[in-house]
Coordinates of C-alpha atoms in Angstrom, one line a residue:
X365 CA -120.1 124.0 -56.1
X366 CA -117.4 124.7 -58.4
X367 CA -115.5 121.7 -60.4
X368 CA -113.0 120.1 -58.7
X369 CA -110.7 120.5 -61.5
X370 CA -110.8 124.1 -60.6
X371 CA -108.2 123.9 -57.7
X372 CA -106.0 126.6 -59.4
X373 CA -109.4 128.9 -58.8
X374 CA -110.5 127.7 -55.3
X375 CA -107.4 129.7 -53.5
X376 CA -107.4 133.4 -53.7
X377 CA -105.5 135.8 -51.7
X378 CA -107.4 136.6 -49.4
X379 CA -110.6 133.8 -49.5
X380 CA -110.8 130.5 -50.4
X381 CA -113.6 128.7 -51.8
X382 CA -115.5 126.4 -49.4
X383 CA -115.4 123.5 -51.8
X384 CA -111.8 122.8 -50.7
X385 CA -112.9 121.6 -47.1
X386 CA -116.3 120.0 -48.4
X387 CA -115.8 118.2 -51.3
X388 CA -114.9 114.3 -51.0
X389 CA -112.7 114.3 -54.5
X390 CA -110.8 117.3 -53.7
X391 CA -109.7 115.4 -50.4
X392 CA -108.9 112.2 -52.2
X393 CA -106.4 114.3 -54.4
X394 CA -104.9 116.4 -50.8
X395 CA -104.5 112.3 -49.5
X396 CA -102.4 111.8 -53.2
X397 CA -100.4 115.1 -53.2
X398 CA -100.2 116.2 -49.9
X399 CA -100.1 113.5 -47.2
X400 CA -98.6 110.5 -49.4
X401 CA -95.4 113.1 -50.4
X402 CA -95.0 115.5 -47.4
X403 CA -92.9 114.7 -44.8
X404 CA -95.3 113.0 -41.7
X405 CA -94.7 113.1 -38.2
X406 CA -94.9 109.2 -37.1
X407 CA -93.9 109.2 -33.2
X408 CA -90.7 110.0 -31.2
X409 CA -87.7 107.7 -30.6
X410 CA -88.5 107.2 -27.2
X411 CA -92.0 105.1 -28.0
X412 CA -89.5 102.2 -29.3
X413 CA -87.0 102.1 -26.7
X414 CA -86.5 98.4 -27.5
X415 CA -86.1 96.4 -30.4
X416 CA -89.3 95.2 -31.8
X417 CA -91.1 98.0 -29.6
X418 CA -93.7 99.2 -32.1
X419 CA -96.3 101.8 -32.8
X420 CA -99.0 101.6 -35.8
X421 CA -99.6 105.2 -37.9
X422 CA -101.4 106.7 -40.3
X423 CA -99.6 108.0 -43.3
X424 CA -102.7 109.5 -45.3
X425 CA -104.4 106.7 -46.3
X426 CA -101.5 104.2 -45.2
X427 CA -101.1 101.9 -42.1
X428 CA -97.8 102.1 -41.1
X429 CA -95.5 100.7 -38.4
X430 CA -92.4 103.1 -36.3
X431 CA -90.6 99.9 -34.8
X432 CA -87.2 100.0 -33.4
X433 CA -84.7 97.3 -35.0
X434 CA -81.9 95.0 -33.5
X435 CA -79.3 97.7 -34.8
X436 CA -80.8 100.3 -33.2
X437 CA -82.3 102.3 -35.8
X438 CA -85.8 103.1 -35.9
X439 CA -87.7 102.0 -39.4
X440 CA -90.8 103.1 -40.6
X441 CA -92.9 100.0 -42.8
X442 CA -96.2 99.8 -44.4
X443 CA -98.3 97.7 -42.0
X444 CA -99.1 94.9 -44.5
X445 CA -98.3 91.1 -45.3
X446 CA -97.0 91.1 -48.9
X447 CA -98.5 87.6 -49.0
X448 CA -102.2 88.3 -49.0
X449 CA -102.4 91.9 -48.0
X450 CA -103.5 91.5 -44.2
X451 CA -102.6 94.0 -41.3
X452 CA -99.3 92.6 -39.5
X453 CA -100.0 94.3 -36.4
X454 CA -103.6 95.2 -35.3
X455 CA -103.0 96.6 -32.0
X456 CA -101.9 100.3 -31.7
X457 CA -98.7 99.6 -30.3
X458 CA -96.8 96.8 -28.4
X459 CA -93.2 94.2 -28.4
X460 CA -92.3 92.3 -31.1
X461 CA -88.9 91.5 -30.2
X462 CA -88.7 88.3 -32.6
X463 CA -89.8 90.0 -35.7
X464 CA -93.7 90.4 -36.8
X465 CA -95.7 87.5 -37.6
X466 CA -98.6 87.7 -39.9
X467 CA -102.0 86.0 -38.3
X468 CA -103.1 84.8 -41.4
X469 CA -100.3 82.4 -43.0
X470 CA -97.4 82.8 -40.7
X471 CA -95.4 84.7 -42.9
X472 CA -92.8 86.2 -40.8
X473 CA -90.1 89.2 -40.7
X474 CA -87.7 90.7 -39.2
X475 CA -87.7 94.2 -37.6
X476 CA -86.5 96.3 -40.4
X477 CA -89.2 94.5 -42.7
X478 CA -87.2 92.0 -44.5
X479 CA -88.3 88.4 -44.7
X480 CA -87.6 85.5 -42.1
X481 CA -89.9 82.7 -43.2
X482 CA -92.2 81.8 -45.6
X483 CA -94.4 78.9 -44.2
X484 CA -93.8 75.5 -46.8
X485 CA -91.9 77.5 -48.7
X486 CA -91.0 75.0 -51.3
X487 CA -94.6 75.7 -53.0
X488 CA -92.6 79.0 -54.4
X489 CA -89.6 77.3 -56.0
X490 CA -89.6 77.8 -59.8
X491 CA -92.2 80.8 -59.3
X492 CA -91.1 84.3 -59.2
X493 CA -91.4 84.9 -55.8
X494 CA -88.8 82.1 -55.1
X495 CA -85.4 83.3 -53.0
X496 CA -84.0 84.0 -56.7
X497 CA -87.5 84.5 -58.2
X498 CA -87.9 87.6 -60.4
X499 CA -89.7 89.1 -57.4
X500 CA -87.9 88.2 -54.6
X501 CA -88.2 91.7 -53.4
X502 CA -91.8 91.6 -53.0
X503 CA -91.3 88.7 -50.2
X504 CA -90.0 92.0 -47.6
X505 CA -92.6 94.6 -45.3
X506 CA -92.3 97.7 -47.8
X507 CA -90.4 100.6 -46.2
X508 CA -91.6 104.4 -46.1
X509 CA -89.4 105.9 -49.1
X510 CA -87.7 108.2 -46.6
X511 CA -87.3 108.3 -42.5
X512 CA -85.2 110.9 -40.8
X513 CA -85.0 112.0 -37.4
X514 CA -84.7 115.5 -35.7
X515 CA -83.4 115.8 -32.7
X516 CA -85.5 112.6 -31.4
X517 CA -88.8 113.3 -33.5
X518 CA -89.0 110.5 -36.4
X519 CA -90.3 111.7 -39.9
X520 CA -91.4 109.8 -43.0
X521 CA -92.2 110.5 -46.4
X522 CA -93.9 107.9 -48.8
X523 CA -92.3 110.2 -51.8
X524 CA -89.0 109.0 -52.8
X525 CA -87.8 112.5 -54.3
X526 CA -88.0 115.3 -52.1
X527 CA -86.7 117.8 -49.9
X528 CA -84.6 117.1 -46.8
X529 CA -86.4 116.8 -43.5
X530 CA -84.1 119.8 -42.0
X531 CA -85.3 121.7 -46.1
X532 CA -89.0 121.3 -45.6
X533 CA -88.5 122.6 -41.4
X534 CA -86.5 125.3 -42.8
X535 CA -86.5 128.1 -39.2
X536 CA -89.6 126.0 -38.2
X537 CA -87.3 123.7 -36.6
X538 CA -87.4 125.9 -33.3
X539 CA -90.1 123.7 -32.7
X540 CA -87.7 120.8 -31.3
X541 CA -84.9 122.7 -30.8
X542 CA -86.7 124.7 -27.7
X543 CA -88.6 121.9 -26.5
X544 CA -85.3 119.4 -26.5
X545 CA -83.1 122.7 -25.4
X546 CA -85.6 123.5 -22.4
X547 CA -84.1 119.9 -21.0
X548 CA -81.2 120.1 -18.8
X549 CA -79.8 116.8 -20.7
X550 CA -80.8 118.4 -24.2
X551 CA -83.4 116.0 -25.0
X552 CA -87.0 114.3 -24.1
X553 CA -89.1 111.3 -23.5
X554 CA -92.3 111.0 -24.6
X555 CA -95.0 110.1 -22.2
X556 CA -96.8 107.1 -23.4
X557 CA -100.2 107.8 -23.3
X558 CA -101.8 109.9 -25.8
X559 CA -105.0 111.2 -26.3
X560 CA -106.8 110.7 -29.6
X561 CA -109.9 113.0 -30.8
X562 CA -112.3 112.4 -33.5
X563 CA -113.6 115.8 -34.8
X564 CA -116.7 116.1 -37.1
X565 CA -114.9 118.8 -40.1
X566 CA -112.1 118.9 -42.0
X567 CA -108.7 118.8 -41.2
X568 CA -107.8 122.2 -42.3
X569 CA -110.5 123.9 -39.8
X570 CA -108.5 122.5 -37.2
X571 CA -104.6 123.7 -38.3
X572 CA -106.2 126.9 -39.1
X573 CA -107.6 127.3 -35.4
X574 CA -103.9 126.8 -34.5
X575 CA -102.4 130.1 -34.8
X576 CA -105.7 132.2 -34.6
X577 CA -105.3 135.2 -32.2
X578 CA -108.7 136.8 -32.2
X579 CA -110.6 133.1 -31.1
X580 CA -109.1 132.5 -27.5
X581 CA -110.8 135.5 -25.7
X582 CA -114.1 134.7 -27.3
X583 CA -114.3 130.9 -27.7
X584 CA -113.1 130.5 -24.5
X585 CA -113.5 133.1 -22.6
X586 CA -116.7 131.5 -20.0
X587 CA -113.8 128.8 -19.0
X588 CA -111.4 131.8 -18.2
X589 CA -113.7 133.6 -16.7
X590 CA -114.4 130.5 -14.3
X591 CA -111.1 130.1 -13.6
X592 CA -110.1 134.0 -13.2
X593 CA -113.3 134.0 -10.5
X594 CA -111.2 131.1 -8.4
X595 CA -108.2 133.4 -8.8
X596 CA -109.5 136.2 -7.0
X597 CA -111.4 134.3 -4.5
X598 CA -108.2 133.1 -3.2
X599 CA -106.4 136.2 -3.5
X600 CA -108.9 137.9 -1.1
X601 CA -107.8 135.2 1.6
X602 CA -104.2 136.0 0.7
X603 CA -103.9 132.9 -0.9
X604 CA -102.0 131.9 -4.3
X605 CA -103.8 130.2 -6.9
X606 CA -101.6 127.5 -8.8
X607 CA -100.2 128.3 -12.0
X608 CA -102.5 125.7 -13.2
X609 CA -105.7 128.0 -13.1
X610 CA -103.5 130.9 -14.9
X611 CA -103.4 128.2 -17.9
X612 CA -107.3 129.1 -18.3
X613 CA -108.1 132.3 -16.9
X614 CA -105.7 133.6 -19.4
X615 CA -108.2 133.2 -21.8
X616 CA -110.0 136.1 -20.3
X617 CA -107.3 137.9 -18.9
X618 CA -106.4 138.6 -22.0
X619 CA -108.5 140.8 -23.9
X620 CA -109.4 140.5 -28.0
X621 CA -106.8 144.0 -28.7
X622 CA -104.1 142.7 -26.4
X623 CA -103.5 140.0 -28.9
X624 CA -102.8 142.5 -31.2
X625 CA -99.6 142.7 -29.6
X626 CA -98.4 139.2 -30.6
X627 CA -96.7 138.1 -33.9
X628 CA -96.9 135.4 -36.2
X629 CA -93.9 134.2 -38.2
X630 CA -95.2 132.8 -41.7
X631 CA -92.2 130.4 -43.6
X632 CA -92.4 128.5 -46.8
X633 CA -94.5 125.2 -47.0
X634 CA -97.1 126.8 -45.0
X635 CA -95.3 126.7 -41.3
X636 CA -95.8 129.5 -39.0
X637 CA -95.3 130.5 -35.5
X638 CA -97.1 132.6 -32.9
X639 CA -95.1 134.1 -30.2
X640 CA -95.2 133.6 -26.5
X641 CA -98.6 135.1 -25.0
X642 CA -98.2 133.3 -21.3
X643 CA -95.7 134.1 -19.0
X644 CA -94.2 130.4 -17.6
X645 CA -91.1 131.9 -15.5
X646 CA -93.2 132.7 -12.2
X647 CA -90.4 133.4 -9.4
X648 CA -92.1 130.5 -7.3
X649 CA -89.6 127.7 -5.9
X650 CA -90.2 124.9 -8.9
X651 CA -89.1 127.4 -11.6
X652 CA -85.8 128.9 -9.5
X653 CA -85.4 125.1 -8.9
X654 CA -85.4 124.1 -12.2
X655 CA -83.6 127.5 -13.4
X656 CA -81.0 125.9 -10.9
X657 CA -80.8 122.8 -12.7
X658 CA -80.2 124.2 -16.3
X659 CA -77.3 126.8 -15.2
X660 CA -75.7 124.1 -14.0
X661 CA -76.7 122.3 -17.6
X662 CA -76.1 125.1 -20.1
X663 CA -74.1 128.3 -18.0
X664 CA -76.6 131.3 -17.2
X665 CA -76.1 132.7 -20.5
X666 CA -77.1 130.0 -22.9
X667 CA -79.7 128.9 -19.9
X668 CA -81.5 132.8 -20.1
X669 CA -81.0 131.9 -24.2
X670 CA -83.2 128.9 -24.0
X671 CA -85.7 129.9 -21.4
X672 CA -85.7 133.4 -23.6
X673 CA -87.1 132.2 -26.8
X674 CA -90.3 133.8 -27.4
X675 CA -92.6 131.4 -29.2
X676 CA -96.2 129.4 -28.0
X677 CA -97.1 127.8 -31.0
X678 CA -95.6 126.4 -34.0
X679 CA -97.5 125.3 -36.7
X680 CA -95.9 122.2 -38.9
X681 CA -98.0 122.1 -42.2
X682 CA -99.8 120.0 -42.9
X683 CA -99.8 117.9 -39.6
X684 CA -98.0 119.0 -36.5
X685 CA -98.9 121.7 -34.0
X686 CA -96.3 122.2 -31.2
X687 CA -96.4 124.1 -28.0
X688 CA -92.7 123.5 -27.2
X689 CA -92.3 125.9 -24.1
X690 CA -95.1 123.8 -22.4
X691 CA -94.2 120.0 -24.3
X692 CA -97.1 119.5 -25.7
X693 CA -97.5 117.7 -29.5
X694 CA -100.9 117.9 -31.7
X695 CA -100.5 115.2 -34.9
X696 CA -103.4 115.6 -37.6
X697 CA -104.6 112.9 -39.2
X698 CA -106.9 113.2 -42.0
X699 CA -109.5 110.3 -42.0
X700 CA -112.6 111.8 -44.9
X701 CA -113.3 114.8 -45.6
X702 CA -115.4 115.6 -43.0
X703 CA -113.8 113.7 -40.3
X704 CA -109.9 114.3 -38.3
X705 CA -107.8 112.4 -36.2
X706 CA -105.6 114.4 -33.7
X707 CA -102.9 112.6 -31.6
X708 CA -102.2 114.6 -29.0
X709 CA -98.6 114.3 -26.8
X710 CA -96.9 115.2 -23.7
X711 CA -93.3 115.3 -23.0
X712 CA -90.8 115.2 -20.1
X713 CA -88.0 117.3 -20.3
X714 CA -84.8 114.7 -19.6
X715 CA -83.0 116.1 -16.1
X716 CA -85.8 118.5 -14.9
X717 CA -87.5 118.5 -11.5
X718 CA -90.5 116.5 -11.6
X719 CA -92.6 119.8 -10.4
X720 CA -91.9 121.0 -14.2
X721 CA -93.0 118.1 -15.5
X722 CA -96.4 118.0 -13.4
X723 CA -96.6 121.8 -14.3
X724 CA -96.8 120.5 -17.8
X725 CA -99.2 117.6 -17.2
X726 CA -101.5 120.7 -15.8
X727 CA -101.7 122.1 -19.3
X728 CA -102.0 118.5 -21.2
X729 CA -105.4 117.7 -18.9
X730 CA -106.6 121.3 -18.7
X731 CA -106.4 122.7 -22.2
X732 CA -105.4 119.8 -24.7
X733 CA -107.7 116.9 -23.2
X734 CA -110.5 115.9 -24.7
X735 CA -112.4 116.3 -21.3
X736 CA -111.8 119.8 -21.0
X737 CA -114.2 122.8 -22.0
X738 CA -111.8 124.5 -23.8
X739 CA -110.8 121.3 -26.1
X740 CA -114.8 120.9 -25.9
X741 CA -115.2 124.8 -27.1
X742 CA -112.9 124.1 -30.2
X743 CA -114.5 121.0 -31.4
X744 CA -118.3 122.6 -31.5
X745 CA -116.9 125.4 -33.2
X746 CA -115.4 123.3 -35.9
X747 CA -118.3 121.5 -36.3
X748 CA -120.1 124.5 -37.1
X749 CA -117.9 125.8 -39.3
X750 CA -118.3 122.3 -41.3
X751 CA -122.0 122.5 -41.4
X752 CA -121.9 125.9 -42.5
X753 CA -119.2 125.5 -45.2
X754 CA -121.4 122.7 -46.4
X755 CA -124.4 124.8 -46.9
X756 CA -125.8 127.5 -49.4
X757 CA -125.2 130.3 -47.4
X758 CA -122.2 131.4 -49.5
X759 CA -119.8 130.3 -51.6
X760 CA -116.2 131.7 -50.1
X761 CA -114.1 131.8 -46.6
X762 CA -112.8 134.7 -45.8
X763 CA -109.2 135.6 -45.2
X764 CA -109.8 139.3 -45.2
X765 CA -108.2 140.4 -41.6
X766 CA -104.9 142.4 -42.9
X767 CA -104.9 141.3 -46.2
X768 CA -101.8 143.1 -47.4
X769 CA -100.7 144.8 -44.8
X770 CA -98.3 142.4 -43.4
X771 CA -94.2 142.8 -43.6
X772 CA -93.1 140.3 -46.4
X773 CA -89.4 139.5 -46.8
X774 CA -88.4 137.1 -49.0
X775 CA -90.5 134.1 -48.3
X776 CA -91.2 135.4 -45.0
X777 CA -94.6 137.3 -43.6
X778 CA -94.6 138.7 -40.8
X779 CA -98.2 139.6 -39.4
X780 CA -98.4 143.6 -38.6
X781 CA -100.5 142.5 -35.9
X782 CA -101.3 139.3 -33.4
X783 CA -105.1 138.8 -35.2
X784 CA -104.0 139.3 -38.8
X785 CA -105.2 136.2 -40.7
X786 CA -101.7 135.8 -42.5
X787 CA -101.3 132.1 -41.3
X788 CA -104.5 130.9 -42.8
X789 CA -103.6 132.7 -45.9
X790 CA -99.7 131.0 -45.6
X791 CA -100.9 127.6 -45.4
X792 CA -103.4 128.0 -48.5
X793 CA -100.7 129.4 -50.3
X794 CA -98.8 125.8 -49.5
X795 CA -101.9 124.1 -50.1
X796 CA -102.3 125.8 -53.7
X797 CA -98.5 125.1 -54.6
X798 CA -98.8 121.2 -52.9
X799 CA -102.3 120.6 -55.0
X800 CA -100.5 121.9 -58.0
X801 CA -97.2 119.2 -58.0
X802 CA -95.4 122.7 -57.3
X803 CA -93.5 121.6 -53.8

């Protein structure tokens, strides 16, 4: 294995060395430079509708609480007592409309994290945590450095220098504007259940999965051929199969060299985007309904606009995966170095017909669940790769596929084709310059 002081050597062009998905020191120093500085997705607005409404997080390594406050802003705090250190809030998410109260003492706060009562407080008069004590501070939750909110989607950053939130999203930011803009009212609401998946590997196997072409129409292409087989069973009884099945027997309706045909987008801080592959405008009575609904909302021109934009995927490094056309949200959370969180999401679009909503329920419980075989698919193959990239069998990873051939422009690669491997090679590039202090 090499050194992990080597990180200036473990990213290459075009391979990387294994050591930076397998090695347990080179992840405590991603957890240090990467999650505790970059901006973090932490939940959506609608989650705390109320004040004291709540949600715990993972920021890296930290607990941390989104909670709604009386004022109406929405505060990010690092889910700890400053008395003795305990956990204020255990549960995942819930109402604490009177401020958080800690289990262990009583300490107690308000919703934006400043103190409300300290239990006998006398026994601090004349020490430094007294109201005028030299630490007074240290009586208040801790905030996140920095929170800022994008068009409903709350960020946080435990850094406090930094780029902007709209900075580090740079054109990546399509990501919410097409899933807010796709709403007749111009915004959404989460739905508030979320699926959460443990996967044996490290996190970077799974964002690099994200925006691979080539891996649909093999990894998954026994599930879309099951579905396809339904498809034309119905057709010969002149019967139309819902679009439901077309979510999954695209996977092997379209073949490895059509995806040739697609692009990826590759920006700065290692965010890319893969355009549209799935036609979702079917001329069936639930689209012209909602198509209705949004010329009324927008005018026809800025509704064929929105419904235009030709993106699937948009890949938020080093933690977000968004399929905005279908509302659907992936957060990464890195828990060793061997093992990921993913929180996945679903979102209603504010003012559409419920049928567009359902259509997008189809595609959270048939592709993104964690009961489905093509979730199912993913998660063996990243296990594999773990195992393997933890073996002898070699020392590097290859990003070969159209190593430089694709259209650079500035900051910006373009892939020459759909299955070029220019989005793996764009987030180690990030990786490299995050590792280094660079970003």
């Amino acid at each position: 294995m090499k050194p992990t002081t080597d990180l200036a050597e473990l990213v290459q062009p075009d391979r990387v060395h294994r050591s930076a998905y397998t090695d347990a020191a080179i992840f405590e120093r991603e957890m240090e430079r990467i999650f505790h500085r970059v901006w973090t997705y932490v939940g959506h607005e609608s989650q705390v509708k109320q004040p004291g409404d709540y949600w715990s997080v993972l920021i890296g390594r930290q607990p941390m609480l989104m909670v709604r406050h009386d004022d109406g802003s929405v505060r990010v705090l690092h889910n700890r007592c400053p008395h003795r250190g305990a956990l204020l809030c255990g549960n995942r998410h819930g109402s604490a409309p009177e401020g958080f109260i800690c289990s262990y003492h009583s300490w107690q706060f308000h919703t934006d994290g400043t103190i409300k009562a300290i239990p006998l407080e006398r026994g601090y008069e004349g020490t430094r945590l007294a109201r005028d004590g030299a630490d007074c501070a240290l009586r208040d939750m801790k905030p996140a450095a920095r929170v800022a909110n994008y068009r409903g989607f709350v960020f946080a950053s435990l850094a406090k220098d930094g780029l902007s939130l709209l900075e580090w999203l740079g054109p990546a930011k399509i990501a919410f504007d097409d899933i807010c803009d796709r709403a007749p009212a111009g915004e959404v609401e989460v739905v508030p259940n979320c699926f959460r998946v443990i996967q044996q590997s490290n996190w970077k196997i799974f964002l690099e999965n994200q925006l691979d072409a080539l891996h649909p129409a093999v990894t998954h292409e026994s599930t879309g051929k099951a579905a396809h087989e339904v498809e034309l069973a119905l057709a010969q009884r002149q019967e139309h199969a819902p679009l439901a099945y077309h979510f999954l027997s695209a996977f092997a309706t379209t073949p490895v060299p059509k995806w040739d045909e697609f692009q990826t987008l590759n920006y700065p801080h290692g965010h890319s985007i893969l355009t549209g592959y799935m036609g979702l405008r079917p001329r069936d009575p639930d689209t012209l309904a909602y198509e209705a609904v949004m010329k009324e909302s927008y005018g026809e021109k800025r509704m064929e606009e929105i419904l235009g934009v030709n993106i699937h995927h948009v890949l938020l490094y080093p933690g977000l995966s968004v399929q905005s056309p279908l509302q659907q949200l992936r957060a990464v959370r890195p828990l060793a170095v061997d093992k990921t969180l993913t929180e996945i999401w679903h979102f209603r679009l504010k003012g559409a017909p419920e049928a567009i909503y359902r259509r997008a329920l189809g595609y959270y419980n048939l592709v993104n669940s964690p009961s489905t075989l093509v979730n199912a698919d993913d998660l063996w193959n990243f296990w594999k790769c773990h195992q393997g990239l933890a073996s002898d069998g070699g020392d590097w990873v290859s990003f070969h596929r159209n190593a430089g051939q694709d259209h650079v422009a500035g900051d910006v690669v373009t892939s020459v084709i759909g299955t070029s491997e220019a989005p793996m090679r764009n987030e180690f590039r990030a990786w490299a310059q995050y590792m280094a202090g660079v970003q």
